[in-house]
Amino acid sequence: MVPSFLSLSFSSLGLWASGLILVLGFLKLIRLLLRRQMLAKAMDNFPGPPTHWLFGNALEIQETGSLDKVVSWAHQFPYAHPLWFGQFIGFLNIYEPDYAKAVYSRGDPKAPDVYDFFLQWIGRGLLVLEGPKWLQHRKLLTPGFHYDVLKPYVAVFTESTRIMLDKWEEKAREGKSFDIFCDVGHMALNTLMKCTFGRGDTGLGHSRDSSYYLAVSDLTLLMQQHLVSFQYHNDFILWLTPHGRRFLRACQVAHDHTDQVIRERKAALQDEKVRKKIQNQRHLDFLDILLGARDEDDIKLSDADLRAEVDTFMFEGRDTTTSGISWFLYCMALYPEHQHCCREEVREILGDQDSFQWDDLGKMTYLTMCIKESFRLYPPVPQVYRQLSKPVTFVDGRSLPAVFDPLRFSTENASKRHPFAFMPFSAGPRNCIGQQFAMSEMKVVTAMCLLHFEFSLDPSRLPIKMPQLVLHSKNGFHLHLKPLGPGSGK
């Protein structure tokens, strides 16, 4: 009788479990259908491209040339149109400056459908925080990007760029085009490690730092793959896949490294001699600034907050800079007349100096215009997502030209333009806190590149735009580099 009773109990338990799963699944489906109905109703006034019955517009977004497809939709459906990733995730894609102003000037939070996946790595830092805690972190971090803090970083940018240029000297001797993207990515991450932790290539001999470098490289790649892989948008499926497990392993390596550096730095700061040495060094690391940050109530960042902000800085600063520099150098190869003008400008600014100084960056007028024009045509971050916390009313507007013309960004022309017509670092209260850091790095790196090399296209391997979280090229950035000789740059 006992075996029969146990069999009956397990059978009943199985039925209850199956029933519970069915009920939960049904409730989830109802929730998704209500969400779909809410989104469809909210965007009902905006016509858009036709959608697949299951995938929405996701398949077209994943295709080669999808950014050009989105631009064509902007002409077909002026001002704004819906985009669907599947049937339950939808966005209103906006193009017109007054539409952008209506959204980005309000400070609405980032869209969780896009950014929640990043939380596993970057935690709840400035990128995804909202409300009073976002405001607190913004105030605490802002001093870390003051001009006086950024000035010494020019030497760091220069040091990392020289390492990259030495590699390019060797590759250029072969007389063949090569893909610059990975080298630019290594340089950008090396720079960030020096600015954040105080060590970069000189510290990569340590296995811990080397593992961290590989983990961050892996995480940025995996997050790009996640965005364009429909099956990974379900967390239950994601964490069962090799992709998900690889992501979790890389997260653990990155977190362990950051936590250990924070512990070591906090312990070191207890020593008066070490504290004075840090205060007198040529530049403060980002971590030192965070550790010393206090709000008006003398409240400092917790260890979890510290890790989140460091990881956010590494995430936001690496891939975007790599994309921006790579597309800029492609533009210089594509438009040699502008490349020549930029080179002549930076040569004149450098003069007899061995390297660029902070004050030189403000003199790079034409180079800055070319950088901004490359941002306009090839935005490092093609989309900036927001989730509206209350309704918004739009007005009408116009579209964008496609010709490379840096003079759009002359002082005279820029003053006539709508402030929300060009926003490579987002806009409004939630704009990119590190934009001065990024632009300073861009100027130093691109100026040094143009001083040392002449860039030209490989017509057989032109880059194919691949918009993900950051604008990449599907086939890399293959350029011919011609060394300009020892007298060209110092």
Coordinates of C-alpha atoms in Angstrom, one line a residue:
M1 CA 0.0 0.0 0.0
V2 CA 2.9 2.4 0.8
P3 CA 4.3 2.3 -2.8
S4 CA 0.9 2.9 -4.2
F5 CA 0.3 5.9 -1.9
L6 CA 3.7 7.4 -2.8
S7 CA 2.9 6.9 -6.5
L8 CA -0.4 8.6 -6.1
S9 CA 1.2 11.5 -4.1
F10 CA 3.9 12.1 -6.7
S11 CA 1.3 11.8 -9.5
S12 CA -0.9 14.5 -7.8
L13 CA 2.2 16.6 -7.2
G14 CA 3.1 16.4 -10.8
L15 CA -0.4 17.4 -11.9
W16 CA -0.3 20.4 -9.5
A17 CA 3.1 21.5 -10.8
S18 CA 1.9 21.2 -14.4
G19 CA -1.2 23.1 -13.6
L20 CA 0.8 25.8 -11.9
I21 CA 3.2 26.1 -14.8
L22 CA 0.2 26.4 -17.2
V23 CA -1.4 29.1 -15.1
L24 CA 1.8 31.1 -14.8
G25 CA 2.4 30.7 -18.5
F26 CA -1.1 31.9 -19.2
L27 CA -0.7 34.9 -16.9
K28 CA 2.6 35.7 -18.6
L29 CA 0.9 35.5 -22.0
I30 CA -1.9 37.8 -20.8
R31 CA 0.6 40.3 -19.5
L32 CA 2.5 40.3 -22.8
L33 CA -0.7 40.7 -24.8
L34 CA -1.8 43.6 -22.7
R35 CA 1.7 45.2 -23.1
R36 CA 1.4 44.7 -26.9
Q37 CA -2.0 46.3 -26.9
M38 CA -0.7 49.3 -24.8
L39 CA 2.3 49.8 -27.1
A40 CA 0.3 49.5 -30.3
K41 CA -2.3 52.0 -29.0
A42 CA 0.4 54.5 -27.9
M43 CA 2.0 54.4 -31.4
D44 CA -1.3 54.2 -33.3
N45 CA -0.9 57.7 -34.7
F46 CA 2.5 56.9 -36.3
P47 CA 2.5 54.8 -39.5
G48 CA 5.6 52.6 -40.0
P49 CA 7.2 49.8 -42.0
P50 CA 5.3 46.5 -42.3
T51 CA 6.1 43.9 -39.7
H52 CA 6.6 40.1 -39.7
W53 CA 3.8 38.3 -37.8
L54 CA 6.3 36.9 -35.3
F55 CA 9.6 38.8 -35.5
G56 CA 8.3 42.3 -36.2
N57 CA 11.1 44.3 -37.8
A58 CA 13.9 42.3 -36.1
L59 CA 14.8 40.4 -39.2
E60 CA 15.3 43.5 -41.3
I61 CA 17.3 45.2 -38.5
Q62 CA 19.7 42.2 -38.4
E63 CA 20.3 42.4 -42.2
T64 CA 23.4 43.9 -43.8
G65 CA 22.8 47.5 -44.5
S66 CA 20.1 47.8 -41.8
L67 CA 21.2 51.3 -40.8
D68 CA 20.5 52.5 -44.4
K69 CA 17.2 50.7 -44.2
V70 CA 16.3 52.7 -41.0
V71 CA 17.4 55.9 -42.8
S72 CA 15.1 55.1 -45.7
W73 CA 12.2 54.5 -43.3
A74 CA 12.9 58.0 -41.9
H75 CA 12.3 59.5 -45.3
Q76 CA 9.3 57.3 -45.9
F77 CA 7.7 58.0 -42.5
P78 CA 8.8 61.5 -41.5
Y79 CA 9.4 62.6 -37.9
A80 CA 8.9 59.2 -36.2
H81 CA 7.7 55.6 -36.8
P82 CA 7.3 52.4 -34.7
L83 CA 9.9 49.6 -34.7
W84 CA 9.0 46.2 -33.3
F85 CA 11.5 43.5 -32.1
G86 CA 9.2 40.6 -32.0
Q87 CA 5.5 41.3 -31.1
F88 CA 6.0 42.5 -27.5
I89 CA 9.0 44.9 -27.6
G90 CA 8.3 48.1 -29.5
F91 CA 9.9 51.5 -29.8
L92 CA 9.0 54.8 -31.4
N93 CA 12.0 55.8 -33.6
I94 CA 12.3 59.6 -33.7
Y95 CA 14.4 61.7 -36.1
E96 CA 13.4 65.3 -35.9
P97 CA 15.1 67.8 -33.4
D98 CA 11.9 69.1 -31.8
Y99 CA 10.7 65.5 -31.3
A100 CA 14.1 64.8 -29.7
K101 CA 13.8 67.9 -27.5
A102 CA 10.4 66.8 -26.3
V103 CA 11.8 63.5 -25.1
Y104 CA 15.4 64.1 -24.1
S105 CA 15.0 67.4 -22.2
R106 CA 12.7 65.7 -19.7
G107 CA 15.1 63.2 -18.0
D108 CA 13.0 60.1 -18.4
P109 CA 14.8 56.8 -17.4
K110 CA 16.6 54.5 -19.9
A111 CA 14.4 51.8 -21.5
P112 CA 14.7 48.6 -19.4
D113 CA 14.0 46.4 -22.5
V114 CA 17.4 47.4 -23.8
Y115 CA 19.5 48.1 -20.7
D116 CA 18.3 45.5 -18.2
F117 CA 20.6 42.9 -19.8
F118 CA 23.6 45.1 -19.0
L119 CA 22.9 45.1 -15.3
Q120 CA 24.5 41.7 -14.9
W121 CA 27.8 43.4 -15.7
I122 CA 27.6 47.1 -15.0
G123 CA 25.1 47.0 -12.1
R124 CA 23.0 50.0 -11.2
G125 CA 25.4 52.9 -12.1
L126 CA 24.7 56.3 -13.7
L127 CA 23.7 54.8 -17.0
V128 CA 20.6 53.1 -15.7
L129 CA 19.8 54.8 -12.4
E130 CA 16.8 57.1 -12.1
G131 CA 15.2 59.5 -9.6
P132 CA 17.1 60.8 -6.5
K133 CA 19.8 58.2 -6.6
W134 CA 20.7 59.1 -10.2
L135 CA 20.9 62.8 -9.2
Q136 CA 23.1 61.9 -6.2
H137 CA 25.5 59.9 -8.4
R138 CA 25.5 62.5 -11.1
K139 CA 26.6 65.2 -8.6
L140 CA 29.2 62.9 -7.1
L141 CA 30.7 62.0 -10.5
T142 CA 30.6 65.4 -12.2
P143 CA 33.8 66.7 -10.5
G144 CA 35.7 63.7 -11.9
F145 CA 35.2 65.1 -15.4
H146 CA 36.2 68.7 -14.7
Y147 CA 38.7 70.2 -17.0
D148 CA 41.4 70.3 -14.3
V149 CA 41.0 66.5 -13.8
L150 CA 41.0 65.9 -17.6
K151 CA 44.1 68.0 -18.4
P152 CA 46.7 65.4 -17.2
Y153 CA 44.9 62.7 -19.2
V154 CA 46.3 64.1 -22.4
A155 CA 49.7 62.4 -21.5
V156 CA 47.8 59.1 -20.9
F157 CA 46.1 59.4 -24.3
T158 CA 49.4 60.1 -26.0
E159 CA 51.2 57.2 -24.3
S160 CA 48.5 54.7 -25.3
T161 CA 48.3 56.0 -28.9
R162 CA 52.1 55.8 -29.4
I163 CA 51.9 52.0 -28.5
M164 CA 49.3 51.6 -31.2
L165 CA 51.2 53.7 -33.8
D166 CA 54.3 51.6 -33.3
K167 CA 52.3 48.5 -34.1
W168 CA 50.9 50.2 -37.2
E169 CA 54.5 51.1 -38.3
E170 CA 55.3 47.4 -38.5
K171 CA 52.1 46.5 -40.3
A172 CA 52.3 49.3 -42.8
R173 CA 55.8 48.1 -44.0
E174 CA 54.0 45.0 -45.5
G175 CA 52.3 47.4 -48.0
K176 CA 48.9 45.7 -47.6
S177 CA 45.7 47.1 -46.1
F178 CA 44.8 45.8 -42.6
D179 CA 41.9 46.0 -40.2
I180 CA 42.6 48.8 -37.7
F181 CA 39.5 48.1 -35.4
C182 CA 41.1 45.6 -33.0
D183 CA 44.2 47.8 -32.4
V184 CA 42.0 50.9 -31.8
G185 CA 40.0 48.8 -29.3
H186 CA 43.1 47.7 -27.5
M187 CA 44.3 51.3 -27.3
A188 CA 40.9 52.5 -26.0
L189 CA 40.8 49.8 -23.3
N190 CA 44.4 50.4 -22.4
T191 CA 43.7 54.1 -21.9
L192 CA 40.6 53.4 -19.8
M193 CA 42.6 51.0 -17.5
K194 CA 45.2 53.7 -17.0
C195 CA 42.7 56.4 -16.3
T196 CA 40.5 54.2 -14.1
F197 CA 43.0 52.0 -12.2
G198 CA 46.3 53.7 -12.9
R199 CA 47.8 50.9 -15.0
G200 CA 47.4 49.7 -18.5
D201 CA 49.8 47.9 -20.8
T202 CA 52.6 48.3 -18.2
G203 CA 50.4 46.3 -15.9
L204 CA 49.1 43.7 -18.3
G205 CA 51.9 41.4 -17.4
H206 CA 49.9 40.6 -14.2
S207 CA 47.6 37.7 -14.9
R208 CA 44.8 39.4 -13.1
D209 CA 44.9 42.5 -15.3
S210 CA 45.3 40.4 -18.4
S211 CA 42.3 38.4 -17.5
Y212 CA 40.3 41.6 -16.9
Y213 CA 41.3 42.9 -20.3
L214 CA 40.1 39.7 -22.0
A215 CA 36.9 39.7 -19.9
V216 CA 35.9 43.2 -20.8
S217 CA 36.6 42.5 -24.5
D218 CA 34.5 39.4 -24.2
L219 CA 31.6 41.2 -22.5
T220 CA 31.3 44.0 -25.1
L221 CA 31.3 41.4 -27.9
L222 CA 28.7 39.2 -26.1
M223 CA 26.4 42.2 -25.4
Q224 CA 26.5 43.1 -29.1
Q225 CA 25.5 39.6 -30.0
H226 CA 22.8 39.6 -27.4
L227 CA 21.1 42.6 -28.9
V228 CA 20.8 41.1 -32.4
S229 CA 20.0 37.5 -31.4
F230 CA 16.3 37.2 -30.9
Q231 CA 16.4 33.9 -28.8
Y232 CA 18.7 35.6 -26.2
H233 CA 16.0 38.1 -25.2
N234 CA 14.4 35.5 -23.0
D235 CA 16.5 35.3 -19.8
F236 CA 15.5 31.7 -19.1
I237 CA 16.8 30.6 -22.5
L238 CA 19.8 32.9 -22.4
W239 CA 21.3 31.5 -19.1
L240 CA 20.9 27.9 -20.4
T241 CA 23.0 28.6 -23.5
P242 CA 26.8 28.6 -23.9
H243 CA 26.5 32.3 -24.8
G244 CA 24.8 33.1 -21.4
R245 CA 27.2 31.0 -19.4
R246 CA 30.2 32.6 -21.1
F247 CA 28.7 36.0 -20.3
L248 CA 28.3 35.1 -16.6
R249 CA 31.9 33.8 -16.4
A250 CA 33.3 37.0 -17.9
C251 CA 31.1 39.1 -15.5
Q252 CA 32.6 37.2 -12.6
V253 CA 36.2 37.9 -13.8
A254 CA 35.4 41.6 -14.3
H255 CA 33.7 41.9 -10.9
D256 CA 36.4 40.1 -9.0
H257 CA 39.1 42.4 -10.6
T258 CA 37.2 45.6 -9.8
D259 CA 36.3 44.5 -6.2
Q260 CA 39.9 43.5 -5.5
V261 CA 41.3 46.8 -6.9
I262 CA 38.8 48.8 -4.8
R263 CA 39.7 46.8 -1.6
E264 CA 43.5 47.3 -2.3
R265 CA 43.1 51.0 -3.0
K266 CA 40.9 51.6 0.1
A267 CA 43.4 49.8 2.2
A268 CA 46.3 51.8 0.7
L269 CA 44.6 55.1 1.4
Q270 CA 44.7 54.3 5.1
D271 CA 48.4 54.9 4.9
E272 CA 49.2 58.6 5.2
K273 CA 52.3 58.3 2.9
V274 CA 50.4 56.6 0.2
R275 CA 47.5 59.1 0.4
K276 CA 49.9 62.0 -0.1
K277 CA 51.7 60.2 -2.9
I278 CA 48.3 59.7 -4.7
Q279 CA 47.4 63.4 -4.1
N280 CA 50.7 64.5 -5.7
Q281 CA 50.8 62.2 -8.7
R282 CA 50.5 63.5 -12.2
H283 CA 46.8 62.6 -12.5
L284 CA 44.1 61.2 -10.3
D285 CA 42.6 57.9 -11.3
F286 CA 38.9 57.7 -11.8
L287 CA 38.8 55.3 -8.9
D288 CA 40.6 57.7 -6.6
I289 CA 38.1 60.4 -7.4
L290 CA 35.1 58.1 -6.7
L291 CA 36.7 57.0 -3.4
G292 CA 37.0 60.6 -2.3
A293 CA 33.5 61.7 -3.5
R294 CA 31.1 62.9 -0.8
D295 CA 27.7 64.6 -1.2
E296 CA 26.4 67.5 0.9
D297 CA 25.4 65.2 3.7
D298 CA 29.0 63.6 3.7
I299 CA 27.6 60.4 2.3
K300 CA 30.0 58.4 0.1
L301 CA 29.5 55.7 -2.5
S302 CA 29.1 52.2 -1.2
D303 CA 31.3 49.4 -2.5
A304 CA 28.5 48.2 -4.8
D305 CA 28.1 51.7 -6.1
L306 CA 31.8 52.0 -6.7
R307 CA 31.9 48.8 -8.7
A308 CA 28.9 49.8 -10.7
E309 CA 30.3 53.2 -11.7
V310 CA 33.7 51.8 -12.6
D311 CA 32.2 49.0 -14.7
T312 CA 29.8 51.6 -16.3
F313 CA 32.8 53.8 -17.2
M314 CA 34.7 50.9 -18.7
F315 CA 31.6 49.8 -20.7
E316 CA 30.6 53.2 -22.0
G317 CA 34.1 54.4 -22.7
R318 CA 35.7 51.6 -24.6
D319 CA 33.4 50.5 -27.5
T320 CA 32.1 54.0 -28.3
T321 CA 35.6 55.4 -28.6
T322 CA 36.7 52.5 -30.7
S323 CA 33.8 53.0 -33.1
G324 CA 34.2 56.8 -33.3
I325 CA 37.9 56.7 -34.1
S326 CA 37.6 53.8 -36.6
W327 CA 34.8 55.5 -38.5
F328 CA 36.6 58.9 -38.4
L329 CA 39.8 57.4 -39.9
Y330 CA 37.6 55.7 -42.6
C331 CA 36.2 59.1 -43.4
M332 CA 39.7 60.6 -43.7
A333 CA 40.6 57.8 -46.1
L334 CA 37.4 58.4 -48.1
Y335 CA 37.9 62.2 -48.2
P336 CA 41.7 62.8 -48.6
E337 CA 41.2 66.6 -49.1
H338 CA 39.8 66.9 -45.5
Q339 CA 42.5 64.5 -44.3
H340 CA 45.1 66.9 -45.7
C341 CA 43.5 69.9 -44.0
C342 CA 43.4 68.2 -40.7
R343 CA 47.0 67.1 -40.9
E344 CA 48.2 70.6 -41.8
E345 CA 46.3 72.1 -38.9
V346 CA 47.7 69.7 -36.3
R347 CA 51.2 70.0 -37.7
E348 CA 51.0 73.8 -37.2
I349 CA 49.6 73.4 -33.7
L350 CA 52.3 70.9 -32.7
G351 CA 55.2 73.0 -34.0
D352 CA 58.4 72.2 -32.1
Q353 CA 56.7 70.4 -29.2
D354 CA 57.2 66.7 -28.5
S355 CA 53.6 66.1 -27.8
F356 CA 50.2 67.8 -27.6
Q357 CA 49.2 69.7 -24.5
W358 CA 45.7 70.4 -23.1
D359 CA 45.5 73.9 -24.5
D360 CA 46.3 72.6 -28.0
L361 CA 43.0 70.7 -28.1
G362 CA 41.0 73.8 -28.3
K363 CA 42.9 75.0 -31.3
M364 CA 42.1 71.9 -33.4
T365 CA 39.1 73.7 -35.0
Y366 CA 39.0 71.9 -38.4
L367 CA 39.8 68.5 -36.8
T368 CA 36.9 68.9 -34.4
M369 CA 34.5 69.8 -37.2
C370 CA 35.6 66.6 -39.1
I371 CA 35.2 64.5 -35.9
K372 CA 31.6 65.9 -35.5
E373 CA 30.8 65.3 -39.1
S374 CA 31.9 61.7 -38.9
F375 CA 29.7 61.4 -35.8
R376 CA 26.8 62.7 -37.8
L377 CA 27.2 60.3 -40.7
Y378 CA 28.4 57.3 -38.6
P379 CA 27.1 57.9 -35.0
P380 CA 29.0 55.7 -32.5
V381 CA 25.8 55.1 -30.7
P382 CA 23.1 55.0 -33.4
Q383 CA 20.2 54.8 -30.9
V384 CA 19.6 56.3 -27.5
Y385 CA 16.6 54.7 -25.7
R386 CA 14.2 56.2 -23.2
Q387 CA 11.1 54.9 -21.5
L388 CA 8.6 57.8 -21.1
S389 CA 7.3 58.3 -17.5
K390 CA 4.4 60.4 -18.8
P391 CA 2.8 61.3 -22.1
V392 CA 4.6 63.6 -24.6
T393 CA 3.3 65.9 -27.4
F394 CA 5.4 66.3 -30.6
V395 CA 5.6 68.9 -33.3
D396 CA 6.6 68.6 -37.0
G397 CA 10.1 68.7 -38.6
R398 CA 12.6 67.8 -41.4
S399 CA 15.4 65.3 -42.3
L400 CA 19.3 65.1 -42.7
P401 CA 21.7 65.4 -45.6
A402 CA 24.3 62.7 -46.5
V403 CA 27.3 64.7 -47.9
F404 CA 30.5 64.9 -45.7
D405 CA 30.9 68.6 -45.0
P406 CA 32.8 69.6 -41.8
L407 CA 31.8 73.2 -42.2
R408 CA 28.3 72.3 -40.9
F409 CA 30.0 72.5 -37.5
S410 CA 31.7 75.9 -37.9
T411 CA 30.8 78.3 -35.1
E412 CA 28.5 80.3 -37.4
N413 CA 26.6 77.3 -38.8
A414 CA 26.4 75.5 -35.5
S415 CA 24.8 78.6 -33.8
K416 CA 21.9 78.5 -36.3
R417 CA 21.2 74.8 -35.7
H418 CA 18.6 73.3 -33.4
P419 CA 20.3 72.2 -30.2
F420 CA 18.7 68.8 -30.5
A421 CA 19.5 68.3 -34.2
F422 CA 23.0 66.8 -33.4
M423 CA 23.4 64.8 -30.2
P424 CA 26.2 62.2 -30.4
F425 CA 26.4 62.2 -26.6
S426 CA 22.7 62.2 -26.1
A427 CA 21.1 65.4 -24.7
G428 CA 19.2 66.9 -21.8
P429 CA 19.8 66.2 -18.1
R430 CA 20.8 62.6 -18.9
N431 CA 23.5 63.4 -21.5
C432 CA 26.8 61.6 -21.4
I433 CA 28.8 62.7 -18.4
G434 CA 32.1 61.7 -20.0
Q435 CA 31.7 63.6 -23.3
Q436 CA 34.6 65.9 -22.6
F437 CA 36.8 63.0 -21.8
A438 CA 35.8 61.2 -25.0
M439 CA 36.3 64.3 -27.2
S440 CA 39.7 65.0 -25.7
E441 CA 40.8 61.4 -26.3
M442 CA 39.4 61.6 -29.9
K443 CA 41.4 64.7 -30.7
V444 CA 44.7 63.5 -29.3
V445 CA 44.4 60.0 -30.9
T446 CA 43.2 61.2 -34.3
A447 CA 45.7 64.1 -34.4
M448 CA 48.6 61.7 -33.7
C449 CA 47.3 59.2 -36.3
L450 CA 47.2 61.8 -39.0
L451 CA 50.6 63.1 -38.1
H452 CA 52.2 59.7 -38.5
F453 CA 50.2 58.1 -41.4
E454 CA 48.4 58.9 -44.6
F455 CA 45.2 56.9 -44.7
S456 CA 43.6 55.5 -47.9
L457 CA 40.8 53.1 -48.7
D458 CA 41.0 49.5 -49.7
P459 CA 38.3 49.5 -52.5
S460 CA 37.8 45.8 -52.3
R461 CA 37.0 45.8 -48.5
L462 CA 34.9 48.8 -47.7
P463 CA 33.2 48.8 -44.3
I464 CA 29.6 47.6 -44.0
K465 CA 27.6 49.4 -41.4
M466 CA 26.3 47.2 -38.6
P467 CA 24.3 49.1 -36.1
Q468 CA 24.1 47.3 -32.7
L469 CA 24.4 49.1 -29.4
V470 CA 27.5 50.7 -31.0
L471 CA 27.9 51.3 -34.7
H472 CA 30.3 48.6 -36.0
S473 CA 31.5 47.4 -39.4
K474 CA 30.5 43.9 -40.3
N475 CA 33.8 43.3 -42.1
G476 CA 36.2 45.6 -40.1
F477 CA 38.0 48.7 -41.2
H478 CA 40.6 47.8 -43.8
L479 CA 42.7 50.8 -44.7
H480 CA 46.1 51.4 -46.4
L481 CA 48.5 53.3 -44.1
K482 CA 51.5 55.1 -45.5
P483 CA 54.1 56.2 -42.9
L484 CA 54.9 59.9 -43.3
G485 CA 58.4 59.7 -42.0
P486 CA 60.2 60.7 -38.8
G487 CA 59.7 64.4 -39.5
S488 CA 55.9 64.2 -39.7
G489 CA 55.1 63.8 -36.0
K490 CA 56.9 63.5 -32.7

